[in-house]
Tab-separated table of N, CA and C in Angstrom:
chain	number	residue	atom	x	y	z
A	1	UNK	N	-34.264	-28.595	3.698
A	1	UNK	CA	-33.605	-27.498	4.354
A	1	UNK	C	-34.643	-26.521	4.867
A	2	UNK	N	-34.365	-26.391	6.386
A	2	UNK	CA	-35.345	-25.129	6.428
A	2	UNK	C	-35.253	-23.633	6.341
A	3	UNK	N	-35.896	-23.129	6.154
A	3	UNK	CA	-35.931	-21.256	6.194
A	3	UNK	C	-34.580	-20.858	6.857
A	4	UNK	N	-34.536	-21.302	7.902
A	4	UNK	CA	-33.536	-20.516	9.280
A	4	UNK	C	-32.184	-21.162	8.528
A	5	UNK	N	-31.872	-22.375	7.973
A	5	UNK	CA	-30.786	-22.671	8.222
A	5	UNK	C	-30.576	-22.083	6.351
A	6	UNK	N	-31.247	-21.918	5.805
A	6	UNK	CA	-30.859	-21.536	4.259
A	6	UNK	C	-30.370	-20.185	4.349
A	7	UNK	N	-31.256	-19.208	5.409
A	7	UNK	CA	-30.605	-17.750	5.663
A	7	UNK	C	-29.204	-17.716	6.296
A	8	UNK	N	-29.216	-18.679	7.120
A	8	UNK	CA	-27.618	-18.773	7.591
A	8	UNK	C	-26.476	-19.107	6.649
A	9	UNK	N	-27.060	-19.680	5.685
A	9	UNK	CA	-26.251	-20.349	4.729
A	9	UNK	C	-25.874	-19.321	3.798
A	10	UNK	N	-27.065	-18.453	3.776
A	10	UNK	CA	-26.605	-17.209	2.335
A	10	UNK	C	-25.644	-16.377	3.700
A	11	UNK	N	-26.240	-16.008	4.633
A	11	UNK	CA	-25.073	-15.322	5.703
A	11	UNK	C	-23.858	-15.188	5.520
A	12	UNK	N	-23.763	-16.552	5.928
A	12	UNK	CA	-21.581	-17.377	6.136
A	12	UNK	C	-21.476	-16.825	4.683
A	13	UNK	N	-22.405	-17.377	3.516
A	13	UNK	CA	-21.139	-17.534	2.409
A	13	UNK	C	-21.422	-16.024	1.731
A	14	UNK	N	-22.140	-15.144	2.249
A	14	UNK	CA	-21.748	-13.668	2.058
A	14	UNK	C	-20.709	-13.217	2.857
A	15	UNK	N	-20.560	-13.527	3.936
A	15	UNK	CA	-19.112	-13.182	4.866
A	15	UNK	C	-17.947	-13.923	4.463
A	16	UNK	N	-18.432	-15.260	3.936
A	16	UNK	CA	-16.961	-15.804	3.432
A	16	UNK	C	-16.229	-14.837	2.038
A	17	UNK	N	-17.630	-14.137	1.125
A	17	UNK	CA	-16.968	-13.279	-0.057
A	17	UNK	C	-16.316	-12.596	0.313
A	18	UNK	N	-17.380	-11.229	1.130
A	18	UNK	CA	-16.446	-10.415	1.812
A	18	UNK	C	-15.209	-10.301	2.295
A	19	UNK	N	-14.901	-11.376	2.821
A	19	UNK	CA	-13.334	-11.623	3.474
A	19	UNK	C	-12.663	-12.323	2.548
A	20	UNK	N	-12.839	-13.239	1.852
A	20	UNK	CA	-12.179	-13.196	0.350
A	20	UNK	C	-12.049	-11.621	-0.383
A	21	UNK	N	-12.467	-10.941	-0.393
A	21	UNK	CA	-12.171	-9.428	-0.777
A	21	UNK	C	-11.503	-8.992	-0.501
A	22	UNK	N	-11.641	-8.659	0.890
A	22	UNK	CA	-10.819	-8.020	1.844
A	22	UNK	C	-9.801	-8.219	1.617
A	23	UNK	N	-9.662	-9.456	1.439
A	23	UNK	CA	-7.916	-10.040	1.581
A	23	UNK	C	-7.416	-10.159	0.170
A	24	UNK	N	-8.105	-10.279	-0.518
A	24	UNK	CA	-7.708	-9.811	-1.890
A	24	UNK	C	-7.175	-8.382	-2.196
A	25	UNK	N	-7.790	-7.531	-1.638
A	25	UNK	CA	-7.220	-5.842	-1.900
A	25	UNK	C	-6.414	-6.119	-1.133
A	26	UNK	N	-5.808	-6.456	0.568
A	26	UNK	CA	-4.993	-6.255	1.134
A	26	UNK	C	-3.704	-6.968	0.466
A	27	UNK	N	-3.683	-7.879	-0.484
A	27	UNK	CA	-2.318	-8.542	-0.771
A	27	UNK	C	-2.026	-7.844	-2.089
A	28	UNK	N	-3.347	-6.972	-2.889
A	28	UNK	CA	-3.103	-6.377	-3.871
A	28	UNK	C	-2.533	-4.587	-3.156
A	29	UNK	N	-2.404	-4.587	-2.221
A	29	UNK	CA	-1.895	-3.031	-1.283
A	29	UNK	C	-0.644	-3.831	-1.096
A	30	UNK	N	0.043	-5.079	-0.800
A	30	UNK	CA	1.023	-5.244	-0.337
A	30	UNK	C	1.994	-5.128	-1.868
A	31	UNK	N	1.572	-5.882	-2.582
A	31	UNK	CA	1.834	-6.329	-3.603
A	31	UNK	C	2.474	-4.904	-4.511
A	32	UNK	N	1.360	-4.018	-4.706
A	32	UNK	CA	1.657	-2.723	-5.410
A	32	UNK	C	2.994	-2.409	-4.607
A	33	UNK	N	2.640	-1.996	-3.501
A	33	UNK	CA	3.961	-1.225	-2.551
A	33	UNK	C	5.078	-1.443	-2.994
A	34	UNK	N	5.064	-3.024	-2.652
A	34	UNK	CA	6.357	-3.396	-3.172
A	34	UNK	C	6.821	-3.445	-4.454
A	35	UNK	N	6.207	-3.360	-5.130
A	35	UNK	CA	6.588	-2.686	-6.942
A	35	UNK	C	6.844	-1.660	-7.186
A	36	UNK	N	6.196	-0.654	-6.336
A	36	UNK	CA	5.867	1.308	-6.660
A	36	UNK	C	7.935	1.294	-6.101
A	37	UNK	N	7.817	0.286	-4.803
A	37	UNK	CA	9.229	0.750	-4.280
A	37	UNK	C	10.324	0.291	-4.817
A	38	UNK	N	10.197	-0.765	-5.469
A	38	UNK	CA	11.170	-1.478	-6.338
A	38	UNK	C	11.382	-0.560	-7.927
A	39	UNK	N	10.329	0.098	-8.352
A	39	UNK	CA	10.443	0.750	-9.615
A	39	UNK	C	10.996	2.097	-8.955
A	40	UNK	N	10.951	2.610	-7.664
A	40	UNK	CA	11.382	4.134	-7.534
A	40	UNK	C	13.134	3.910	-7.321
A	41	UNK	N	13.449	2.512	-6.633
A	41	UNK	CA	14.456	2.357	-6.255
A	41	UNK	C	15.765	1.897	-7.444
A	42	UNK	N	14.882	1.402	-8.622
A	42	UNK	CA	15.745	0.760	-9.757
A	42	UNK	C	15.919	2.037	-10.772
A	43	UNK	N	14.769	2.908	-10.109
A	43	UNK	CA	15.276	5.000	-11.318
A	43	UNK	C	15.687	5.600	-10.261
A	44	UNK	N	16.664	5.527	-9.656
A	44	UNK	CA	17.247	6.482	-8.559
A	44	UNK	C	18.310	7.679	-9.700
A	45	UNK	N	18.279	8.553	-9.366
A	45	UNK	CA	19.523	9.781	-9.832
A	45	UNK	C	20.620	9.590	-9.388
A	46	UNK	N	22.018	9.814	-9.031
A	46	UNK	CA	23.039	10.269	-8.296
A	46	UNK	C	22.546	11.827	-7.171
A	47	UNK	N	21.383	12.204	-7.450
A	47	UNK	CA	21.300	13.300	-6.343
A	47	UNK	C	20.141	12.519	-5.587
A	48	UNK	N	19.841	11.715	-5.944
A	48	UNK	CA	18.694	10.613	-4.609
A	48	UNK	C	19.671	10.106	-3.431
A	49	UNK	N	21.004	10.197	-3.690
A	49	UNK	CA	22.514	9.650	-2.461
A	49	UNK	C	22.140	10.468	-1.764
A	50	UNK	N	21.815	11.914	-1.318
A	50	UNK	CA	22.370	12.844	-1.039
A	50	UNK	C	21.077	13.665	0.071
A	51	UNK	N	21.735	13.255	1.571
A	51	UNK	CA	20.150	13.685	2.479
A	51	UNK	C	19.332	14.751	2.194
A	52	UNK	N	17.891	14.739	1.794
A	52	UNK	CA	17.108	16.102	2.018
A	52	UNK	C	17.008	15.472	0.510
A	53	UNK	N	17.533	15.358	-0.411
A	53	UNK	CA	16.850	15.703	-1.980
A	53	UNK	C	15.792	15.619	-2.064
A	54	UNK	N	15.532	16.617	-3.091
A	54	UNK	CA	14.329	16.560	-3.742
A	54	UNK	C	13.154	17.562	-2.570
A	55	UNK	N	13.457	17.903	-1.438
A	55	UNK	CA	12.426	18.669	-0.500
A	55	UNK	C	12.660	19.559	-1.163
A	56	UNK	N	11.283	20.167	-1.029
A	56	UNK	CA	10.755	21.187	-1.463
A	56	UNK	C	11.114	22.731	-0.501
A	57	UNK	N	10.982	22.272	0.923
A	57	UNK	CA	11.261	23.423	1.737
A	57	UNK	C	12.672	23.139	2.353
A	58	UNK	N	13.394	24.494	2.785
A	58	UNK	CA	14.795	24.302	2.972
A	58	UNK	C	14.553	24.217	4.332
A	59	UNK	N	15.907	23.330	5.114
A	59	UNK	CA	15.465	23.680	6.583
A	59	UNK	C	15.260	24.876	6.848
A	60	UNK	N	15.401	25.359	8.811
A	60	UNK	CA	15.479	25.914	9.268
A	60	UNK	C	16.645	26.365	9.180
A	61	UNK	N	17.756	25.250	9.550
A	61	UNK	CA	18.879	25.683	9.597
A	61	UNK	C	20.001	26.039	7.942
A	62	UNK	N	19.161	26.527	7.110
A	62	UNK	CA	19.499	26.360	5.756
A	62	UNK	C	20.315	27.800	5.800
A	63	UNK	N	21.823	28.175	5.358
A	63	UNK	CA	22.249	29.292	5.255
A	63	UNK	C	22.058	30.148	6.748
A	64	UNK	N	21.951	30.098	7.778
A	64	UNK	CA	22.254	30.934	9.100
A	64	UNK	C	24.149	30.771	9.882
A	65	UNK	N	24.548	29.807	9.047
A	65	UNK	CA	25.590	29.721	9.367
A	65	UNK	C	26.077	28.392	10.818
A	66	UNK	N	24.996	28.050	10.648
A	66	UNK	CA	24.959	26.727	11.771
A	66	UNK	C	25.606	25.098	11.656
């Protein structure tokens, strides 16, 4: 094997880790999501029905009579 083609060789299979990574966190980002949303959705309240809950700021149109 020569010089040139052994550096190419550590190259690819450092880019092949990398993107094995990559795609490892990205299915571990998909993966969480869909758990964080499945656990928020299976502890819902009876006031989670109800538009706006839980905001912190009231509308605009909150009490003006609108």
């Amino acid at each position: 094997m020569s010089l040139r083609s052994r550096n190419d060789h550590h190259i690819l299979r450092n880019i092949g880790w990398v993107s094995a990574g990559v795609t490892a966190l990205a299915i571990g980002v998909v993966v969480g999501r869909e758990l964080r949303q499945r656990h928020k959705f299976n502890r819902r309240t009876p006031y989670d029905f109800y538009a706006h809950s839980g905001d912190e700021i009231q509308d605009v149109e909150f009490g003006v009579g609108i």
